[in-house]
Tab-separated table of N, CA and C in Angstrom:
chain	number	residue	atom	x	y	z
A	1	ALA	N	0.740	-1.161	0.188
A	1	ALA	CA	0.213	0.486	0.042
A	1	ALA	C	1.005	1.329	-0.062
A	2	ARG	N	0.351	2.084	-0.710
A	2	ARG	CA	1.008	3.536	-0.754
A	2	ARG	C	0.256	4.626	0.450
A	3	VAL	N	0.773	5.100	1.419
A	3	VAL	CA	0.426	5.559	2.407
A	3	VAL	C	1.136	7.038	2.619
A	4	VAL	N	0.380	8.177	2.640
A	4	VAL	CA	0.687	9.664	2.895
A	4	VAL	C	0.401	9.735	4.434
A	5	VAL	N	1.301	10.525	5.132
A	5	VAL	CA	1.144	10.948	6.156
A	5	VAL	C	1.321	12.318	6.457
A	6	THR	N	1.070	13.061	7.532
A	6	THR	CA	1.520	14.361	7.872
A	6	THR	C	1.188	14.563	9.423
A	7	ASP	N	2.120	15.600	9.995
A	7	ASP	CA	2.172	15.715	11.016
A	7	ASP	C	2.985	17.074	11.376
A	8	ILE	N	2.598	17.795	12.253
A	8	ILE	CA	3.248	19.002	12.211
A	8	ILE	C	4.780	18.848	13.500
A	9	ASN	N	4.538	17.479	14.295
A	9	ASN	CA	5.605	17.174	14.993
A	9	ASN	C	6.653	16.291	14.160
A	10	ALA	N	7.576	16.774	13.683
A	10	ALA	CA	8.347	16.035	12.673
A	10	ALA	C	8.844	14.573	13.502
A	11	SER	N	9.285	14.747	14.627
A	11	SER	CA	9.771	13.364	15.320
A	11	SER	C	8.809	12.325	15.453
A	12	GLY	N	7.467	12.917	15.522
A	12	GLY	CA	6.574	11.619	15.461
A	12	GLY	C	6.382	11.123	14.357
A	13	LEU	N	6.378	12.201	13.242
A	13	LEU	CA	6.046	11.542	11.890
A	13	LEU	C	7.174	10.710	11.344
A	14	ASP	N	8.329	10.897	11.778
A	14	ASP	CA	9.321	9.992	11.144
A	14	ASP	C	9.092	8.872	12.218
A	15	ALA	N	8.889	8.492	13.336
A	15	ALA	CA	8.425	7.395	13.859
A	15	ALA	C	7.344	6.363	13.163
A	16	VAL	N	6.435	7.384	12.755
A	16	VAL	CA	5.527	6.591	12.507
A	16	VAL	C	5.811	6.150	10.799
A	17	ALA	N	6.272	6.956	10.314
A	17	ALA	CA	6.761	6.685	8.682
A	17	ALA	C	7.557	5.613	8.792
A	18	ARG	N	8.771	5.218	9.777
A	18	ARG	CA	9.591	4.179	9.944
A	18	ARG	C	8.761	2.845	10.236
A	19	GLU	N	8.196	3.208	11.163
A	19	GLU	CA	6.702	1.861	11.269
A	19	GLU	C	6.098	1.334	10.013
A	20	LEU	N	5.384	2.177	9.469
A	20	LEU	CA	4.970	1.636	8.482
A	20	LEU	C	5.583	1.089	7.106
A	21	GLU	N	6.787	1.667	7.110
A	21	GLU	CA	8.134	1.172	5.975
A	21	GLU	C	8.170	0.053	6.769
A	22	ALA	N	8.703	-0.543	7.845
A	22	ALA	CA	8.889	-1.891	8.153
A	22	ALA	C	7.941	-2.735	7.975
A	23	ARG	N	6.617	-2.422	7.814
A	23	ARG	CA	5.287	-3.203	7.257
A	23	ARG	C	5.529	-3.371	5.848
A	24	GLY	N	6.244	-2.806	5.169
A	24	GLY	CA	6.533	-2.786	3.858
A	24	GLY	C	5.529	-1.717	2.910
A	25	LYS	N	5.320	-0.710	3.588
A	25	LYS	CA	4.495	0.242	2.798
A	25	LYS	C	5.274	1.289	2.247
A	26	GLN	N	4.670	1.475	0.969
A	26	GLN	CA	5.683	2.831	0.558
A	26	GLN	C	4.977	4.266	1.006
A	27	ILE	N	6.069	5.089	1.565
A	27	ILE	CA	5.582	6.169	2.359
A	27	ILE	C	6.021	7.501	1.774
A	28	LEU	N	4.997	8.580	1.783
A	28	LEU	CA	5.369	10.117	1.564
A	28	LEU	C	4.982	10.942	3.164
A	29	ALA	N	5.975	11.222	3.482
A	29	ALA	CA	5.653	11.757	5.034
A	29	ALA	C	6.554	13.465	4.951
A	30	ARG	N	5.566	14.135	5.328
A	30	ARG	CA	5.984	15.677	5.551
A	30	ARG	C	5.414	16.204	6.466
A	31	ALA	N	6.389	16.809	7.328
A	31	ALA	CA	5.997	17.695	8.275
A	31	ALA	C	4.946	18.939	7.612
A	32	VAL	N	3.862	19.140	7.869
A	32	VAL	CA	2.784	20.299	7.640
A	32	VAL	C	2.116	20.875	8.907
A	33	ASP	N	2.023	22.523	8.658
A	33	ASP	CA	1.505	23.165	9.746
A	33	ASP	C	0.033	23.381	9.252
A	34	MET	N	-1.160	22.609	9.521
A	34	MET	CA	-2.325	22.824	9.086
A	34	MET	C	-3.120	24.072	8.995
A	35	ALA	N	-2.555	24.965	9.626
A	35	ALA	CA	-3.075	26.177	10.029
A	35	ALA	C	-2.324	27.073	9.080
A	36	ASP	N	-1.594	26.460	7.915
A	36	ASP	CA	-0.648	27.083	6.978
A	36	ASP	C	-1.180	26.672	5.736
A	37	LEU	N	-2.538	27.404	5.518
A	37	LEU	CA	-3.226	26.796	4.080
A	37	LEU	C	-2.496	26.736	2.920
A	38	ALA	N	-1.617	27.632	2.472
A	38	ALA	CA	-0.603	27.677	1.490
A	38	ALA	C	0.366	26.098	1.732
A	39	ALA	N	0.910	25.757	2.691
A	39	ALA	CA	1.626	24.564	3.041
A	39	ALA	C	0.722	23.440	2.797
A	40	VAL	N	-0.646	23.413	3.182
A	40	VAL	CA	-1.561	22.643	3.181
A	40	VAL	C	-1.874	22.361	1.581
A	41	ASP	N	-2.179	23.333	0.717
A	41	ASP	CA	-2.017	23.382	-0.486
A	41	ASP	C	-1.182	22.789	-1.788
A	42	ALA	N	-0.001	23.133	-1.009
A	42	ALA	CA	1.285	22.459	-1.383
A	42	ALA	C	1.425	21.314	-1.325
A	43	PHE	N	0.969	20.548	0.017
A	43	PHE	CA	1.227	19.150	0.343
A	43	PHE	C	0.230	18.591	-0.418
A	44	ALA	N	-0.987	18.691	-0.620
A	44	ALA	CA	-1.760	18.112	-1.325
A	44	ALA	C	-1.836	18.004	-2.501
A	45	ALA	N	-1.117	19.085	-3.274
A	45	ALA	CA	-0.498	18.711	-4.865
A	45	ALA	C	0.400	17.823	-4.620
A	46	GLU	N	1.276	17.676	-3.871
A	46	GLU	CA	2.375	16.835	-3.915
A	46	GLU	C	1.969	15.547	-3.694
A	47	ALA	N	0.966	15.394	-2.575
A	47	ALA	CA	0.545	14.047	-2.586
A	47	ALA	C	-0.129	13.423	-3.454
A	48	MET	N	-0.989	14.183	-4.423
A	48	MET	CA	-1.841	13.420	-5.499
A	48	MET	C	-0.860	13.296	-6.508
A	49	ASP	N	0.194	13.931	-6.843
A	49	ASP	CA	1.341	13.845	-7.726
A	49	ASP	C	1.712	12.318	-7.320
A	50	TRP	N	2.257	12.103	-6.264
A	50	TRP	CA	2.980	11.095	-5.882
A	50	TRP	C	1.972	10.068	-5.712
A	51	ALA	N	0.749	10.152	-5.635
A	51	ALA	CA	-0.314	8.933	-5.619
A	51	ALA	C	-0.956	8.896	-7.050
A	52	GLN	N	-0.196	9.450	-8.150
A	52	GLN	CA	-0.318	9.364	-9.366
A	52	GLN	C	-1.718	9.657	-9.548
A	53	GLY	N	-2.437	10.649	-8.803
A	53	GLY	CA	-4.006	11.174	-8.938
A	53	GLY	C	-4.920	10.522	-8.995
A	54	SER	N	-4.538	9.674	-7.703
A	54	SER	CA	-5.859	8.685	-7.265
A	54	SER	C	-5.276	8.262	-6.031
A	55	MET	N	-6.199	8.461	-5.447
A	55	MET	CA	-6.359	7.924	-3.614
A	55	MET	C	-7.620	7.459	-3.120
A	56	SER	N	-7.509	6.157	-2.461
A	56	SER	CA	-8.690	5.553	-2.143
A	56	SER	C	-9.345	6.059	-0.880
A	57	LEU	N	-8.550	6.478	0.034
A	57	LEU	CA	-8.970	6.940	1.285
A	57	LEU	C	-8.155	8.114	1.766
A	58	VAL	N	-9.139	9.158	2.334
A	58	VAL	CA	-8.260	10.055	2.910
A	58	VAL	C	-9.064	10.277	4.288
A	59	TYR	N	-8.349	10.331	5.194
A	59	TYR	CA	-8.318	10.568	6.897
A	59	TYR	C	-7.676	12.015	7.106
A	60	ALA	N	-8.672	13.033	7.507
A	60	ALA	CA	-7.817	14.155	7.939
A	60	ALA	C	-8.389	14.460	9.603
A	61	ASN	N	-7.389	14.862	10.105
A	61	ASN	CA	-7.586	14.782	11.638
A	61	ASN	C	-6.644	15.775	12.055
A	62	ALA	N	-6.847	16.894	12.176
A	62	ALA	CA	-5.969	18.085	12.703
A	62	ALA	C	-6.612	18.681	13.864
A	63	GLY	N	-6.012	19.161	14.811
A	63	GLY	CA	-6.333	20.122	16.009
A	63	GLY	C	-5.970	21.443	15.893
A	64	ILE	N	-6.689	22.570	15.356
A	64	ILE	CA	-6.198	23.713	15.228
A	64	ILE	C	-6.599	24.514	16.501
A	65	HIS	N	-5.744	25.259	17.176
A	65	HIS	CA	-6.299	26.047	18.039
A	65	HIS	C	-5.862	27.673	17.796
A	66	GLY	N	-6.613	28.376	18.172
A	66	GLY	CA	-6.340	29.875	17.911
A	66	GLY	C	-6.446	30.514	16.616
A	67	ILE	N	-7.528	29.554	15.947
A	67	ILE	CA	-7.906	30.627	14.700
A	67	ILE	C	-9.429	30.945	14.369
A	68	THR	N	-9.342	32.387	14.219
A	68	THR	CA	-10.953	32.871	14.462
A	68	THR	C	-11.170	33.305	13.149
A	69	SER	N	-12.299	33.295	12.647
A	69	SER	CA	-13.012	34.012	11.342
A	69	SER	C	-13.360	34.959	11.230
């Protein structure tokens, strides 16, 4: 399986990526601040390119504190 993971915490992200790679998964892992919309857009474009334009599942879970509209 090809798995895309992101986290603001680079060390936690690296640990998850290593665990998934050890299980034989192909990984795209990037540290991204979900409060930075330009960074999110850039990561989404990179992920779609890496996934060759097709993703079977997206699970997005981000706790963002301090943003007001």
